[in-house]
XYZ file of C-alpha atoms in Angstrom:
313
model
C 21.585 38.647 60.247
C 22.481 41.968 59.225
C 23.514 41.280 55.956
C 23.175 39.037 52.788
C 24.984 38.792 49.325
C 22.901 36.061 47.080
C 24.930 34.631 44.066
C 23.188 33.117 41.663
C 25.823 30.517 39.025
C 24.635 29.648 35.688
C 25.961 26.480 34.045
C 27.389 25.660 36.967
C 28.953 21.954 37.181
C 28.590 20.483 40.577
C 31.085 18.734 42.708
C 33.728 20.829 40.337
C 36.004 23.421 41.713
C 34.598 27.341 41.432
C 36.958 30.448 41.671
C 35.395 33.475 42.468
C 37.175 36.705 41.777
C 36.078 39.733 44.328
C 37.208 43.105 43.416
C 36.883 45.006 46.284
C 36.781 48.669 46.817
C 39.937 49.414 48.822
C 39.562 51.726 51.750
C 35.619 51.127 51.630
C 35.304 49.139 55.206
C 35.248 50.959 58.262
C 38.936 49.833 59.600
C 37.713 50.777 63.420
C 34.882 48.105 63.619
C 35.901 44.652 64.547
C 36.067 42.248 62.099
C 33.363 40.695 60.539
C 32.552 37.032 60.626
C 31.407 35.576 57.012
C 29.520 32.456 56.221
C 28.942 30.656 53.189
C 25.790 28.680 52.079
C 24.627 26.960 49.233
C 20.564 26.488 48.336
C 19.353 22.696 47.640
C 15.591 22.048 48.275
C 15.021 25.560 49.766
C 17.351 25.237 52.465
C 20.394 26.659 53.263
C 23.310 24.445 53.890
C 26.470 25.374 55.635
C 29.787 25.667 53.257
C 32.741 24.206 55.577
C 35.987 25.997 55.726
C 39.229 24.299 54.312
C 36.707 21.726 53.227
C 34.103 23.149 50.622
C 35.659 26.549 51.149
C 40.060 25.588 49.647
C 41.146 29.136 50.355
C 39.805 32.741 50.654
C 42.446 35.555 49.331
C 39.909 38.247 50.351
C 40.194 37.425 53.935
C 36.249 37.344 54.517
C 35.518 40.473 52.261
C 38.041 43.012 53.208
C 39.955 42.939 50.370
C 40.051 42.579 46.739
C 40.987 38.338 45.655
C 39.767 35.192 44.716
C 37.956 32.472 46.845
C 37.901 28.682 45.671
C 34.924 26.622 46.284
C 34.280 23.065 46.138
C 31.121 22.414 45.059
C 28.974 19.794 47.156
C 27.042 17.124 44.823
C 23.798 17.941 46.958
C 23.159 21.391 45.494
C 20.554 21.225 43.122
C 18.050 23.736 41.161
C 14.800 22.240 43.183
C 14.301 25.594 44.624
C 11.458 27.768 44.559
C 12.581 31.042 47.427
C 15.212 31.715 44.614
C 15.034 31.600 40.245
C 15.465 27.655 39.495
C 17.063 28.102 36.862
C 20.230 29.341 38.743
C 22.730 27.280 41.333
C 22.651 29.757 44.476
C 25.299 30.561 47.201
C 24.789 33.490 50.147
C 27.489 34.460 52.117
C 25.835 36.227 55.499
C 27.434 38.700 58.267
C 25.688 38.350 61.603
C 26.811 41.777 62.187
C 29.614 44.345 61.867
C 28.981 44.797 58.162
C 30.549 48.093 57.615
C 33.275 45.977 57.929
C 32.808 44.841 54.790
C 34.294 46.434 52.066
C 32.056 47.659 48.547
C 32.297 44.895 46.543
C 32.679 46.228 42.599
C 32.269 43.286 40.713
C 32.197 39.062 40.962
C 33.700 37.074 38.227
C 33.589 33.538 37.766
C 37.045 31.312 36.753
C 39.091 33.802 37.722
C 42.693 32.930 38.210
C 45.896 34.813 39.311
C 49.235 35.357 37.062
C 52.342 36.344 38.207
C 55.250 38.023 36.649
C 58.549 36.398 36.704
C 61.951 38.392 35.627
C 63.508 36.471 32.718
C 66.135 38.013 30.656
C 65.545 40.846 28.530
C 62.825 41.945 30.987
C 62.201 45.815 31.845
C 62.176 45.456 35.430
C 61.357 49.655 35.915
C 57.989 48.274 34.006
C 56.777 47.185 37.870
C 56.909 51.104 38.805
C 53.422 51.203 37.011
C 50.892 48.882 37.652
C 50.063 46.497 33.885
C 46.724 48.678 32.414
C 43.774 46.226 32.188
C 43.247 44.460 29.316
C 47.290 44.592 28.402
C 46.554 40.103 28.384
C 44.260 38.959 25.786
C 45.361 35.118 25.133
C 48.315 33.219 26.542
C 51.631 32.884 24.533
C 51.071 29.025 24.006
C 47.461 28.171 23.187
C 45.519 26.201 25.688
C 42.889 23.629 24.078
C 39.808 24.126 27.380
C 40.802 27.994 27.392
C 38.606 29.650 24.936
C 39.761 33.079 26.042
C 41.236 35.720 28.696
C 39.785 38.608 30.298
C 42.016 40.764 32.125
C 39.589 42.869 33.934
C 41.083 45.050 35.946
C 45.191 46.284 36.577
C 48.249 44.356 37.868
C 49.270 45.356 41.492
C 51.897 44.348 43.831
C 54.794 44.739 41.519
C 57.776 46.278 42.738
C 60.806 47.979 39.889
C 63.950 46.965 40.937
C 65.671 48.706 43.701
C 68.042 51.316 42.788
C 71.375 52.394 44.583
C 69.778 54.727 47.180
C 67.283 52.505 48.329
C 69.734 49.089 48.579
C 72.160 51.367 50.350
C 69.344 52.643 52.975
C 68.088 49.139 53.572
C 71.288 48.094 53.720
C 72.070 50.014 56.220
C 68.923 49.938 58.850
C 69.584 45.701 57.798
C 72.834 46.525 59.875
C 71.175 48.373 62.695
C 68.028 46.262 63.442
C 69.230 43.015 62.156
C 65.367 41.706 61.206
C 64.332 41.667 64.922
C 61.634 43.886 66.280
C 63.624 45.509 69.701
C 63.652 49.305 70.012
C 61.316 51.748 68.710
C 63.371 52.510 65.695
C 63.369 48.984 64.754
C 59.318 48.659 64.163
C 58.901 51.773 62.230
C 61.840 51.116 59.853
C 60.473 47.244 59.397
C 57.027 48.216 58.935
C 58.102 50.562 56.006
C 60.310 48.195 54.454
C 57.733 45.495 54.370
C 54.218 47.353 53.209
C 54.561 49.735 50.719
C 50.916 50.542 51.062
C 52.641 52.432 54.620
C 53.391 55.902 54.198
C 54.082 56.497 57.387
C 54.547 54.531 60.699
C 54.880 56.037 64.444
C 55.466 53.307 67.670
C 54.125 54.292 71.005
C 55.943 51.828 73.193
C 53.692 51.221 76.880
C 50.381 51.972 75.374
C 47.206 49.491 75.211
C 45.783 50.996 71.957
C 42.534 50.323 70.915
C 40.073 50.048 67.999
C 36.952 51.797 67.744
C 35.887 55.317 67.692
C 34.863 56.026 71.374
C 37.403 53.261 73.179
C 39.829 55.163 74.980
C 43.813 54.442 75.017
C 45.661 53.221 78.375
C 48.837 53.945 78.836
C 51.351 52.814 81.402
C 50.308 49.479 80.361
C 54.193 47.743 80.244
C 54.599 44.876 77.173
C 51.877 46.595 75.221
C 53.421 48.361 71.720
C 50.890 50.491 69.904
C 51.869 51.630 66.040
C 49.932 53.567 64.425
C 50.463 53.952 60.635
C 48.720 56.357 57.849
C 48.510 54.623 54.428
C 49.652 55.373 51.250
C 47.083 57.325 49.476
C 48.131 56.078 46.288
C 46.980 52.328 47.170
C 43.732 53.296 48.432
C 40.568 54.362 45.448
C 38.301 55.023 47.939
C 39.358 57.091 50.951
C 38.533 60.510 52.962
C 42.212 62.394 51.673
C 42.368 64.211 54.614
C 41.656 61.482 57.338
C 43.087 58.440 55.451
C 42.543 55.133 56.879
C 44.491 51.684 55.967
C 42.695 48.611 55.590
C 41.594 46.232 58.274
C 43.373 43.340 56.280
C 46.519 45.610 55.915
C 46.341 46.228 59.974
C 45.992 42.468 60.800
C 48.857 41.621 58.164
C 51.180 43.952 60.153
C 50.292 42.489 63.479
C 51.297 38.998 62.290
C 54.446 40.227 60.534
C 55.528 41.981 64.009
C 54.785 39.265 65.973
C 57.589 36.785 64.203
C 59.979 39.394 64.208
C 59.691 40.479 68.027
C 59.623 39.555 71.495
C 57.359 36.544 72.147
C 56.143 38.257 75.144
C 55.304 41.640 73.186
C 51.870 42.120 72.887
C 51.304 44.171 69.829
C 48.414 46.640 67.840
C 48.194 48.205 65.097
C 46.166 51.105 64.600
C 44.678 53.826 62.425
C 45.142 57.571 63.682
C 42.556 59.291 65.426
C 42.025 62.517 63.050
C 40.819 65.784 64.676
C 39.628 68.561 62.431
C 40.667 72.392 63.986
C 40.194 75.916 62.327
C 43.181 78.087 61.359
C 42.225 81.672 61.508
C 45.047 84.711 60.576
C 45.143 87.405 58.562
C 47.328 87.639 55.625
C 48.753 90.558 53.666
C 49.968 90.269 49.923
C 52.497 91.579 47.951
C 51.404 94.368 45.915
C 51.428 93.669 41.917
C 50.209 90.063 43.229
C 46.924 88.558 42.544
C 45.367 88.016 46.304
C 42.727 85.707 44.663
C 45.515 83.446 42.977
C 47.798 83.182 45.902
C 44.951 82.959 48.743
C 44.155 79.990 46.676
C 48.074 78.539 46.859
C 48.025 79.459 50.806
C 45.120 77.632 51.370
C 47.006 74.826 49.549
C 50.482 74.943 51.446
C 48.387 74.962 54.834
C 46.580 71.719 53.709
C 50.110 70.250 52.603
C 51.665 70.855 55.836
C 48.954 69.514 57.809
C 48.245 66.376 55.779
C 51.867 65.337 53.909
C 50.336 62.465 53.482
């Protein structure tokens, strides 16, 4: 086992439900490892007992640690605090990755009873609100009190929230609607989906006959007929913890786009998504200023523009 994460519950009531809230570091895994395998145990009588999936495990939102959500437990009647490897006085659960753990992603913080709100558009609403994310701590009790809720914690900001789509953008998606019709077919379709779908995309490029690959030394093949390899550079406004010049998007965001693909293609398309392969290179010229300019401001603003025009992004 390569790695263990212990979690110790306090006043925990067994055979009840437990949600677990995982805020996860986005951009923290290493996207070109393959995806790690996590499993759950709970601690009765010093030993470690498997947690079943769809059975003691109801649903897992972080989809096994790569992302930031909330996993619901059912507790089994047989844990107990008979333990003596681990504090008594605590329930215990270990989730454990055989290997591939900088797959992983840097988990922030765990809450206990977490639960997830959504925002529905009533009347009276700002919609252009959803351009921001909701600042933590904007929900401190709900608007009709709630006799077992003794009180709210909104720990951290909203996300997925979209403002409501102006004139431009309905006419644009309007028109690609027209031209690609929601089916994956030419190369131009798959881009233009993949941007209307993930916002967390910045920017998508297809690479039709190519067998593309994950990992850092695994080469690509092309000629290889039915294969379609995208790859896409995130949004660098999604991601808190990235390299800004060599951005990477999620593992969870790469599998998400596979599956999306996959119902709106060819049934005999065999399709990856990948993360670009970043090379670093030296730009070396000589410059000469203006005079009355300051050569110390503007070598400054150069050095800027070149980074700009080699990393939009």
């Amino acid at each position: 086992v390569e790695g263990n994460l212990f979690i110790g519950l306090e006043n925990l009531q067994v055979g009840a439900q437990l949600n677990l809230l995982f805020q996860i570091a986005e951009g923290s895994a290493d996207p070109d490892v393959e995806k790690a395998r996590v499993d759950w145990h709970y601690l009765a009588n010093n030993e470690w007992h498997y947690l079943r999936p769809d059975i003691d495990i109801l649903s897992d939102a972080t989809d096994g640690l790569l992302q930031s959500g909330i996993i619901q437990f059912t507790i089994p009647w047989t844990i107990n605090q008979k333990n003596t490897i681990l504090p008594a006085h605590l329930h215990w659960l270990r989730a454990s990755v055989q290997k591939n753990t900088t797959a992983i992603g840097e988990t922030l913080s765990i809450h206990a009873q977490a639960g997830k709100v959504t925002f529905k558009a009533q009347a009276g609403n700002d919609l252009q609100r959803l351009s921001q994310p909701l600042a933590a701590e904007s929900i401190d009790k709900p608007v009709e009190n709630i006799a077992p809720l003794k009180g709210i914690l909104q720990a951290y900001p909203s996300f997925g929230g979209r403002p409501r789509e102006t004139r431009e953008h309905f006419y644009t998606r309007v028109s690609e609607r027209l031209r690609h019709k929601g089916r994956a077919i030419t190369i131009y379709d798959y881009e233009r989906l993949v941007l209307q779908k993930f916002s967390s995309v910045y920017k998508v490029k297809c690479v039709p006959h190519t067998l593309g690959r994950r990992g850092k030394t695994s080469k690509n093949h092309t000629l290889a007929p039915g294969f379609i390899t995208l790859i896409v550079v995130p949004d660098l406004s999604n991601l808190k913890v990235v390299d800004r010049y060599a951005p990477k998007v999620p593992l969870a965001t790469l599998e998400a786009i596979e599956k999306f693909l996959k119902g709106v293609s060819s049934p005999f398309a065999r399709i990856k998504v990948l993360n670009p392969r970043y090379e670093s290179i030296d730009v070396c010229f000589d410059v000469k200023f203006r005079k009355g300019k300051s050569p110390s401001y503007y070598l400054i603003e150069l050095r800027k523009s070149i980074r700009n025009f080699l990393t939009p992004w």
